[in-house]
PDB file of C-alpha atoms in Angstrom:
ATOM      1  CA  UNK A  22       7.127 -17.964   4.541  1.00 74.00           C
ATOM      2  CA  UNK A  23       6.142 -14.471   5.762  1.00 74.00           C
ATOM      3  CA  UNK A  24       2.907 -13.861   7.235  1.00 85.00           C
ATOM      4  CA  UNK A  25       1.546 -10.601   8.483  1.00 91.00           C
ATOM      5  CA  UNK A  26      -2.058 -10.632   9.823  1.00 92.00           C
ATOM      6  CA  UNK A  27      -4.135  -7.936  11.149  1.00 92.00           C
ATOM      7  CA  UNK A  28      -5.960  -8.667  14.120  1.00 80.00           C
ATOM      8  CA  UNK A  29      -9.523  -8.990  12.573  1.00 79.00           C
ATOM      9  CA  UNK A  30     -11.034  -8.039   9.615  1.00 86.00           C
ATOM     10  CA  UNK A  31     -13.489  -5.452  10.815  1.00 92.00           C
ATOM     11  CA  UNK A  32     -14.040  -3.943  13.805  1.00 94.00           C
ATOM     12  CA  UNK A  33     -16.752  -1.351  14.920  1.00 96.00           C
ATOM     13  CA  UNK A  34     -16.079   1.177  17.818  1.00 95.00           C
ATOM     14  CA  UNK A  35     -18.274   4.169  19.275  1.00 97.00           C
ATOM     15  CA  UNK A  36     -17.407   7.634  18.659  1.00 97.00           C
ATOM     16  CA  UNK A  37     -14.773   9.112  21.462  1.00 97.00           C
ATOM     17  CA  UNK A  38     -13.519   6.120  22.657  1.00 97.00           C
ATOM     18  CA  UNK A  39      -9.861   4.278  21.713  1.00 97.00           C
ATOM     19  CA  UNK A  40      -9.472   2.153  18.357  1.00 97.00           C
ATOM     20  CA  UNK A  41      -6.838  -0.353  18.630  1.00 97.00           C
ATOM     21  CA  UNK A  42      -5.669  -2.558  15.706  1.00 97.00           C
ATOM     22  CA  UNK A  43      -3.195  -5.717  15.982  1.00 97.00           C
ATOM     23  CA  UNK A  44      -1.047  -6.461  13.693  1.00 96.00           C
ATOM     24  CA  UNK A  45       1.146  -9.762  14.186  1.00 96.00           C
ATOM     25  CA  UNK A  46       4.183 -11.497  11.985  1.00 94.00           C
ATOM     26  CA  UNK A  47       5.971 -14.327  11.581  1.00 90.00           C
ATOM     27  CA  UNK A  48       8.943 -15.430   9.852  1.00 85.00           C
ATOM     28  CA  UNK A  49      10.130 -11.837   9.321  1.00 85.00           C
ATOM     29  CA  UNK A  50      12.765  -9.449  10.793  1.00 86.00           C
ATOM     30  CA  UNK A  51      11.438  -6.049   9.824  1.00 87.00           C
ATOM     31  CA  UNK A  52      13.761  -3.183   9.787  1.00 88.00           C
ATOM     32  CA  UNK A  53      10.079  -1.140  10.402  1.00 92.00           C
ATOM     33  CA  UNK A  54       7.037  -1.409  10.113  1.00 94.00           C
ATOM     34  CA  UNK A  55       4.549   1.314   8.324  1.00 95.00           C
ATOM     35  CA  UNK A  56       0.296   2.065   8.716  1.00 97.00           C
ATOM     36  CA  UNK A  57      -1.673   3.211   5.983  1.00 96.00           C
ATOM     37  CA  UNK A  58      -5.072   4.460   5.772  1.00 97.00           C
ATOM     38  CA  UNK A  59      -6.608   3.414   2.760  1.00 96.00           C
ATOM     39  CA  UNK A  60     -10.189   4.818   1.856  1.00 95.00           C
ATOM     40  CA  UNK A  61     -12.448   2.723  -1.093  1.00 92.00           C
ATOM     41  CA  UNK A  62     -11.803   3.511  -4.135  1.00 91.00           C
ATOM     42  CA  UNK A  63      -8.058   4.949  -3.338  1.00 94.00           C
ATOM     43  CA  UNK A  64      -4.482   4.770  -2.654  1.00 94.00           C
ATOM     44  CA  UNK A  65      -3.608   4.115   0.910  1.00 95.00           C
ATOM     45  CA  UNK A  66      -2.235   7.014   2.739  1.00 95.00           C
ATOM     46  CA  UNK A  67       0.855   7.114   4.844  1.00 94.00           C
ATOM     47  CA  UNK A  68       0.253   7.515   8.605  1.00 96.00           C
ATOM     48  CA  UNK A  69       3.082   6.608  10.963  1.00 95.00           C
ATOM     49  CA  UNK A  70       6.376   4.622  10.780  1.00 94.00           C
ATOM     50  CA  UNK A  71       8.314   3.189  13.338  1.00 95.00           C
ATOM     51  CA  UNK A  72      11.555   1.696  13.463  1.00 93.00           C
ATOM     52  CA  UNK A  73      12.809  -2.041  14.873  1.00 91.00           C
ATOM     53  CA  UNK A  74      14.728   0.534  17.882  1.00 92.00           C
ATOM     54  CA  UNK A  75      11.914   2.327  18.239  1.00 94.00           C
ATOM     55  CA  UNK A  76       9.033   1.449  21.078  1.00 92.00           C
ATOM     56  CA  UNK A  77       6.438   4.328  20.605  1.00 96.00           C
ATOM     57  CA  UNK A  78       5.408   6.451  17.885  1.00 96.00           C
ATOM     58  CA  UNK A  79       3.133   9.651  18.186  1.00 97.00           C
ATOM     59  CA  UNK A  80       1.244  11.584  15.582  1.00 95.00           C
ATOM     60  CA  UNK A  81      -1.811  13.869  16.958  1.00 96.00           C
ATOM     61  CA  UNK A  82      -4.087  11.039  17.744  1.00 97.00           C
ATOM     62  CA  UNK A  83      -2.517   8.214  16.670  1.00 98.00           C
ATOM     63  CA  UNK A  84      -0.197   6.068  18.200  1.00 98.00           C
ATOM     64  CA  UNK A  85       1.730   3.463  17.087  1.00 98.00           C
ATOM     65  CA  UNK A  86       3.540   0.405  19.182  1.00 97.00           C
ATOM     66  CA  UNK A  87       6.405  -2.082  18.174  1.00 96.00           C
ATOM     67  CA  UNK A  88       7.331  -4.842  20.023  1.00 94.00           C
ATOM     68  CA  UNK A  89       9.649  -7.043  18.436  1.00 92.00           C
ATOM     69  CA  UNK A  90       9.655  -9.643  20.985  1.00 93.00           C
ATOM     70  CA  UNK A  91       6.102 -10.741  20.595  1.00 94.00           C
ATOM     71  CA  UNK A  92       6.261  -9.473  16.587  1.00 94.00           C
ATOM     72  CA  UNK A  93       3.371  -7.064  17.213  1.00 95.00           C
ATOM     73  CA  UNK A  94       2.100  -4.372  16.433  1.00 96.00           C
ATOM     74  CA  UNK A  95      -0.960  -1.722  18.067  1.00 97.00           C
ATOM     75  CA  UNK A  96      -2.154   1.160  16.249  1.00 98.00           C
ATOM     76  CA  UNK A  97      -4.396   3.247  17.960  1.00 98.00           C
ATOM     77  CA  UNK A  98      -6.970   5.926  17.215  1.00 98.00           C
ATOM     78  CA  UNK A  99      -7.491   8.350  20.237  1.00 97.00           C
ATOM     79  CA  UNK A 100     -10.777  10.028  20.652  1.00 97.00           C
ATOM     80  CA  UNK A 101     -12.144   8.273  17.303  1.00 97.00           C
ATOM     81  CA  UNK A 102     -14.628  10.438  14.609  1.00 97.00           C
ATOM     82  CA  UNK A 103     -16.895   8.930  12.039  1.00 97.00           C
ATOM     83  CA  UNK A 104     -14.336  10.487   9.581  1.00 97.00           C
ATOM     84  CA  UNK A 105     -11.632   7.708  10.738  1.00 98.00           C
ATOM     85  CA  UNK A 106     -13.502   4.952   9.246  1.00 98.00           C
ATOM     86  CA  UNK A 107     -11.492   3.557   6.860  1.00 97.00           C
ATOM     87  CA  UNK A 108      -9.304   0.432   6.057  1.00 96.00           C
ATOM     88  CA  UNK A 109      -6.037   0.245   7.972  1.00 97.00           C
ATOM     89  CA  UNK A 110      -2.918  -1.793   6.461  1.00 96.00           C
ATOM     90  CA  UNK A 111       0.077  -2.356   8.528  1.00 96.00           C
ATOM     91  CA  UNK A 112       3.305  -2.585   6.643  1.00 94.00           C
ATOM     92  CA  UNK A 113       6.813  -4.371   7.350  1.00 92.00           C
ATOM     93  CA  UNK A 114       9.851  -3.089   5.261  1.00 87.00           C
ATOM     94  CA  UNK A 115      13.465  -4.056   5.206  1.00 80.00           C
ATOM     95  CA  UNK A 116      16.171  -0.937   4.339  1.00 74.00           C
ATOM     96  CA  UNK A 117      14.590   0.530   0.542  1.00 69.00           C
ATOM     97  CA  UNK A 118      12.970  -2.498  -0.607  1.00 74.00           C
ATOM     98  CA  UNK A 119       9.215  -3.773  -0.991  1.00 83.00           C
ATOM     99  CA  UNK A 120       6.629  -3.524   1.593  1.00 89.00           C
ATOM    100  CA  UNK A 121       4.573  -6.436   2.870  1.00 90.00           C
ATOM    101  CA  UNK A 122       1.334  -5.978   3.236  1.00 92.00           C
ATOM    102  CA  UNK A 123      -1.340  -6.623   6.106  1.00 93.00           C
ATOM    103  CA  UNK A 124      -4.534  -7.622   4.801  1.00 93.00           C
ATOM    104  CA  UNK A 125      -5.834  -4.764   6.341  1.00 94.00           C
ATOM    105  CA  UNK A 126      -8.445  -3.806   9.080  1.00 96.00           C
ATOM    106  CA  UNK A 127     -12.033  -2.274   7.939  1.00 96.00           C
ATOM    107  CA  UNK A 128     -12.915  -0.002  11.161  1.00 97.00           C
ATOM    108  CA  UNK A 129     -16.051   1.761  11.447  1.00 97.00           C
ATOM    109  CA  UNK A 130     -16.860   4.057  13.936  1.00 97.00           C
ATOM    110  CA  UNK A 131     -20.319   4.691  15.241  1.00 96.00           C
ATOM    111  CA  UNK A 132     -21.588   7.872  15.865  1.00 93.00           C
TER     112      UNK A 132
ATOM    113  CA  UNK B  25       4.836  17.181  -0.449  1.00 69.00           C
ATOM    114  CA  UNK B  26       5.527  13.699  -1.471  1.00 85.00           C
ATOM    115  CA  UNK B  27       2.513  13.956  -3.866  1.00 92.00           C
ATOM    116  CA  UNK B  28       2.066  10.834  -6.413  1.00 95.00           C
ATOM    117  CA  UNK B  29      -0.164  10.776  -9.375  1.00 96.00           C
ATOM    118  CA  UNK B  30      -1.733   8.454 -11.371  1.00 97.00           C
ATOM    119  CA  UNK B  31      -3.308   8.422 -15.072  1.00 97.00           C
ATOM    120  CA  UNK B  32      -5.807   7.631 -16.106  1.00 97.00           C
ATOM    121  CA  UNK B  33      -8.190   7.043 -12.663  1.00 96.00           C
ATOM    122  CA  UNK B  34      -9.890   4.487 -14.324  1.00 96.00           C
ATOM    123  CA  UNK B  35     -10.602   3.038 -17.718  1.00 97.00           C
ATOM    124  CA  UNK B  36     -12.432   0.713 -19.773  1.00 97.00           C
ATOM    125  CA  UNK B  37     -11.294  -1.961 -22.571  1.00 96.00           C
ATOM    126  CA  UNK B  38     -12.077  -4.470 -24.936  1.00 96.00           C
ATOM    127  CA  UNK B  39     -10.185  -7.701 -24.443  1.00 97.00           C
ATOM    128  CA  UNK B  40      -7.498  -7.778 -26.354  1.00 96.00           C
ATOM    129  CA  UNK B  41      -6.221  -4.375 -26.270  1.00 96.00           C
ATOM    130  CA  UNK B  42      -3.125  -2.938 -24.194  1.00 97.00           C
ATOM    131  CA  UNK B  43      -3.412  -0.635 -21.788  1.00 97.00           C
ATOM    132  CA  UNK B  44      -1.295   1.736 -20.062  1.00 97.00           C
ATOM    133  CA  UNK B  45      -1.430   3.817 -16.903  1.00 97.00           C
ATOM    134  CA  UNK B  46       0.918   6.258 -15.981  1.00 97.00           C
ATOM    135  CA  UNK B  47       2.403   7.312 -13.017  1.00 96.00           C
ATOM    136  CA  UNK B  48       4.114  10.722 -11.819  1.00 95.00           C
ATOM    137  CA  UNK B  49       5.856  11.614  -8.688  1.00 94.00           C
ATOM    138  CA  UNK B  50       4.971  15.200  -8.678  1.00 94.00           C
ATOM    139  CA  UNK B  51       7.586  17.300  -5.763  1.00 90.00           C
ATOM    140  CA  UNK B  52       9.957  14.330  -5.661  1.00 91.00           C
ATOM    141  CA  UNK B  53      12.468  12.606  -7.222  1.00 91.00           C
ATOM    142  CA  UNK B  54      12.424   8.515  -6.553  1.00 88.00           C
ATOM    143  CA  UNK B  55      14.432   6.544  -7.996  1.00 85.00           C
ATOM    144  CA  UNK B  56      12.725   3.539  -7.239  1.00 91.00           C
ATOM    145  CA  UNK B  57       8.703   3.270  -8.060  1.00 94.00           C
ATOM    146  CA  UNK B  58       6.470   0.225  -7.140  1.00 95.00           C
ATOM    147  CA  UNK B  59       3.394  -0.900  -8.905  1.00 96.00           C
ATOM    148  CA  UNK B  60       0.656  -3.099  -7.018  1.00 96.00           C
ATOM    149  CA  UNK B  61      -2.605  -4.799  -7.592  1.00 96.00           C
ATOM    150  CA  UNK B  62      -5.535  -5.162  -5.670  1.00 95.00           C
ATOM    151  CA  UNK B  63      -8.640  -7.050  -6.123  1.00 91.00           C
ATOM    152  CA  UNK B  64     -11.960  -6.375  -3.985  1.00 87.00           C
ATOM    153  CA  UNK B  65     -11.625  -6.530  -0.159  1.00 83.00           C
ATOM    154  CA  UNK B  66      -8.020  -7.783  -0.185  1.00 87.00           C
ATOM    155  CA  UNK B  67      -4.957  -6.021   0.411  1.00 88.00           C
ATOM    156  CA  UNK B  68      -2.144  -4.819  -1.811  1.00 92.00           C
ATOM    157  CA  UNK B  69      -0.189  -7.347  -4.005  1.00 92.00           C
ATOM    158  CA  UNK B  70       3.411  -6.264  -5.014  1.00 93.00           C
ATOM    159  CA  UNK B  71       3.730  -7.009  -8.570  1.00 95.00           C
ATOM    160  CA  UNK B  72       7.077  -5.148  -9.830  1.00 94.00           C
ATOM    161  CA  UNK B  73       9.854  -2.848  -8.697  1.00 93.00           C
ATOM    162  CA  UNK B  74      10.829  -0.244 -10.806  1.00 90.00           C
ATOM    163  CA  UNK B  75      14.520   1.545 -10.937  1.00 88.00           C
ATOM    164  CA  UNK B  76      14.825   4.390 -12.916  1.00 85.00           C
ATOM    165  CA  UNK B  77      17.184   3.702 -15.835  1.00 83.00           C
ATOM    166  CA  UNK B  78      17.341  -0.478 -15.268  1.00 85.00           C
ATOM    167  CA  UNK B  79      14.746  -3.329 -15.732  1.00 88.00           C
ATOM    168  CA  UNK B  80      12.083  -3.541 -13.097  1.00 92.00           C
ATOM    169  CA  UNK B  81      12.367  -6.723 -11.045  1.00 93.00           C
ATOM    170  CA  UNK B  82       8.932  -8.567 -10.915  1.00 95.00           C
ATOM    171  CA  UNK B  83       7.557 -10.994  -8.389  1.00 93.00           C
ATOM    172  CA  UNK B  84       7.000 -14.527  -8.606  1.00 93.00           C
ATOM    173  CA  UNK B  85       3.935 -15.424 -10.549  1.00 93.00           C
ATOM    174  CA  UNK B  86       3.870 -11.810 -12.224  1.00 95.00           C
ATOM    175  CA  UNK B  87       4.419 -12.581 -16.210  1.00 94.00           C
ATOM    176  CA  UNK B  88       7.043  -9.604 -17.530  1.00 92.00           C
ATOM    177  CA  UNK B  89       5.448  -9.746 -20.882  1.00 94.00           C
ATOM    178  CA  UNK B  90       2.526  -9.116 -19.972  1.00 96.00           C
ATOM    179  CA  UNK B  91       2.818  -6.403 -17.678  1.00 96.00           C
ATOM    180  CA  UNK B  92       5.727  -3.807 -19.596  1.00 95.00           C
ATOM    181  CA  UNK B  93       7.037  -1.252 -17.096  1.00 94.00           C
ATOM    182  CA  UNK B  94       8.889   1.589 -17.652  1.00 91.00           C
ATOM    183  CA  UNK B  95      11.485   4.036 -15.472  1.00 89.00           C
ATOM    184  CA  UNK B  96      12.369   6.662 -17.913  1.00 82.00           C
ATOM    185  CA  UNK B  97      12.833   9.278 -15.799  1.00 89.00           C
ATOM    186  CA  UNK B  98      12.761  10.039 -11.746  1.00 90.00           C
ATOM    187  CA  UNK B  99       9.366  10.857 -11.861  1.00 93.00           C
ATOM    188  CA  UNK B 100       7.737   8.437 -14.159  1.00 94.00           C
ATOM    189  CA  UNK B 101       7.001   4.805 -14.632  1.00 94.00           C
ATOM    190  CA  UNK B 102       4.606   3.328 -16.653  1.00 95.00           C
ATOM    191  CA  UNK B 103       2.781   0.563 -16.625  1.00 97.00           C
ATOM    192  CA  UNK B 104       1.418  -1.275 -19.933  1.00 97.00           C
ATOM    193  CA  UNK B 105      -1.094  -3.907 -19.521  1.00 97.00           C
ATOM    194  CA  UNK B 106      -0.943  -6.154 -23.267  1.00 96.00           C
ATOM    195  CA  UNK B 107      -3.379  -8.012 -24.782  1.00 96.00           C
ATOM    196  CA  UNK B 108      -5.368  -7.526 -21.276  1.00 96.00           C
ATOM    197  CA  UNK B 109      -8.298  -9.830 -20.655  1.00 96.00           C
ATOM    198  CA  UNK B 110     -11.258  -9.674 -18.137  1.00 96.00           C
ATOM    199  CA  UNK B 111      -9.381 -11.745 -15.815  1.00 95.00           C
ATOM    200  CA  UNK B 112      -6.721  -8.485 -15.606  1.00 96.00           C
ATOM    201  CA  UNK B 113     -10.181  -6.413 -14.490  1.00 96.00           C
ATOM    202  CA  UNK B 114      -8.659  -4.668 -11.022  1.00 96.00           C
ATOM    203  CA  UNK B 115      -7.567  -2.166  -8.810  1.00 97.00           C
ATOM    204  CA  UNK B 116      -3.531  -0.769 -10.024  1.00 98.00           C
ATOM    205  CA  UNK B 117      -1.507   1.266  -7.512  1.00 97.00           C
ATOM    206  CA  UNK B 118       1.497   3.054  -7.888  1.00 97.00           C
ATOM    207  CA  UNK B 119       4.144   4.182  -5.174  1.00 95.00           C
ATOM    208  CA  UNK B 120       7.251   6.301  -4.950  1.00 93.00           C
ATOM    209  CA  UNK B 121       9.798   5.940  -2.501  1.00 87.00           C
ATOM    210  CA  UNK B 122      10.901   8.814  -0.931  1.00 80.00           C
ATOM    211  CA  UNK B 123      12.060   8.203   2.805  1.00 78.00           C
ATOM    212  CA  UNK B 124       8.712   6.300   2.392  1.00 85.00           C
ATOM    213  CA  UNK B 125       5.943   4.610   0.073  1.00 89.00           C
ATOM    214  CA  UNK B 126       3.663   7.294  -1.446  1.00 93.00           C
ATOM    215  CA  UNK B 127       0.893   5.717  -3.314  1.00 95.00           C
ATOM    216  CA  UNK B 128      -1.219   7.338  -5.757  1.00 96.00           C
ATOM    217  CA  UNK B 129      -4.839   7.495  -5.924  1.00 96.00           C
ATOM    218  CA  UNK B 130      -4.524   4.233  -7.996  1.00 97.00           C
ATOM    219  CA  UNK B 131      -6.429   3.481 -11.637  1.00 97.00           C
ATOM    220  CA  UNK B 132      -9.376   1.140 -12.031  1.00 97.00           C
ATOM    221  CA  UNK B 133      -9.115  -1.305 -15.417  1.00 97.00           C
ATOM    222  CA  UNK B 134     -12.551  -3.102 -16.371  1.00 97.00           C
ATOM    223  CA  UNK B 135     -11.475  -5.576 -19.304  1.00 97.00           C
ATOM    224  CA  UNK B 136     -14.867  -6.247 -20.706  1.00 96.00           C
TER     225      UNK B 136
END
C-alpha cells in the first residue's frame, strides 16, 4: 500500500539557520507532490508544488526538492523566524484526484 | 484568491443530533470539493470527494449514511454529520480544487 512518511515528527532549529524536512514514499508514482503549512487549530495552507519533471522549486525562502529516484522529498526554510513554527505536511497527487497525506512535521524554531 | 470558507468554525452537540457544516469557495469555481478529518496530532484523513452535480465518492471505511454530502453548486458542498455520537468529536476540513487544494480554516464538532 502507499506510504508517505515525514522524516521525524518534530524537529527544533535556531533562528537564522536552514530547516530541512524529509519526506519519503513508497509504493506510489506521484504526478507531484504538494507542502502545506498547517497552524493548530486550522486549515493547512498551500506553500509550494512541484511536478514529477520538475527538480527544484523556489518561493522567497522556501525551497522545495523532488527526486524521484530515491522517492524523496526536502523542503527547506531559509533564514528560519519564530513565526515559521508550524506543522508541515507533504502531499503526493496524481492528475485532479485526492491528495495523500504526510503525517506531518511539527518544527519549532528557537529564538 | 483561491479563498475557501467554512461554517460554522466550531460547534457543539448532543449525541444524537445531525450536524452540518458548510463549505464555500469564495473567488473560485471548483468543481470538485474534498472533505477530511483529523483527529489530535495526526494528519489529514480523506473521507469523500465531492463533484458538483453527481454523488460524492467516499473512501473505504467512511459510512455514506452517515456522513451526507452535498455539491449543489460550484461553490458549495455540505457536509451533514447524522445521528453524530462522541466518537464523531473531531477536527473537519474542507478543500477546493482549483489548479490546487485550498483548505478552509476547518470546523471543530464536540459530540458531548
Amino acid at each position: 500500500s502507499q506510504k508517505i512518511e515525514q522524516n521525524s515528527e518534530a524537529l527544533n532549529i535556531q533562528e537564522g539557520k536552514t530547516a530541512t524536512l524529509t519526506c519519503n514514499y513508497t509504493n506510489y508514482s506521484p504526478a507531484y507532490l504538494q507542502w502545506y503549512r498547517q497552524d493548530p487549530g486550522r486549515g493547512p495552507v498551500f506553500l509550494l508544488l512541484i511536478r514529477e519533471n520538475e527538480k527544484e522549486k523556489r518561493k522567497e525562502r522556501l525551497k522545495v526538492t523532488f527526486d524521484t529516484t530515491l522517492k524523496q522529498s526536502l523542503f527547506h526554510i531559509t533564514a528560519s523566524q519564530p513565526a515559521d513554527s508550524a506543522t508541515y505536511l507533504c502531499a503526493l497527487g496524481q492528475g485532479a484526484q485526492k491528495l495523500v497525506f504526510g503525517q506531518g512535521t511539527r518544527l519549532t524554531i528557537n529564538p | 484568491g483561491a479563498v475557501v470558507s467554512q461554517h460554522p468554525s466550531w460547534v457543539i452537540c448532543k449525541s444524537g443530533t445531525s450536524v452540518k457544516i458548510e463549505c464555500r469557495s469564495l473567488d473560485f469555481q471548483a468543481t470538485t470539493m474534498f472533505w477530511y478529518r483529523q483527529f489530535p496530532k495526526q494528519s489529514l484523513m480523506l473521507m469523500a470527494t465531492s463533484n458538483e452535480g453527481s454523488k460524492a465518492t467516499y473512501e473505504q471505511g467512511v459510512e455514506k449514511d452517515k456522513f451526507l454530502i452535498n455539491h449543489a453548486s460550484l461553490t458549495l458542498s455540505t457536509l451533514t454529520v447524522t445521528s453524530a455520537h462522541p466518537e464523531d468529536s473531531s477536527f473537519y476540513i474542507c478543500s477546493a480544487r482549483w489548479e490546487t487544494q485550498y483548505f478552509g480554516p476547518g470546523t471543530r464538532l464536540l459530540v458531548l
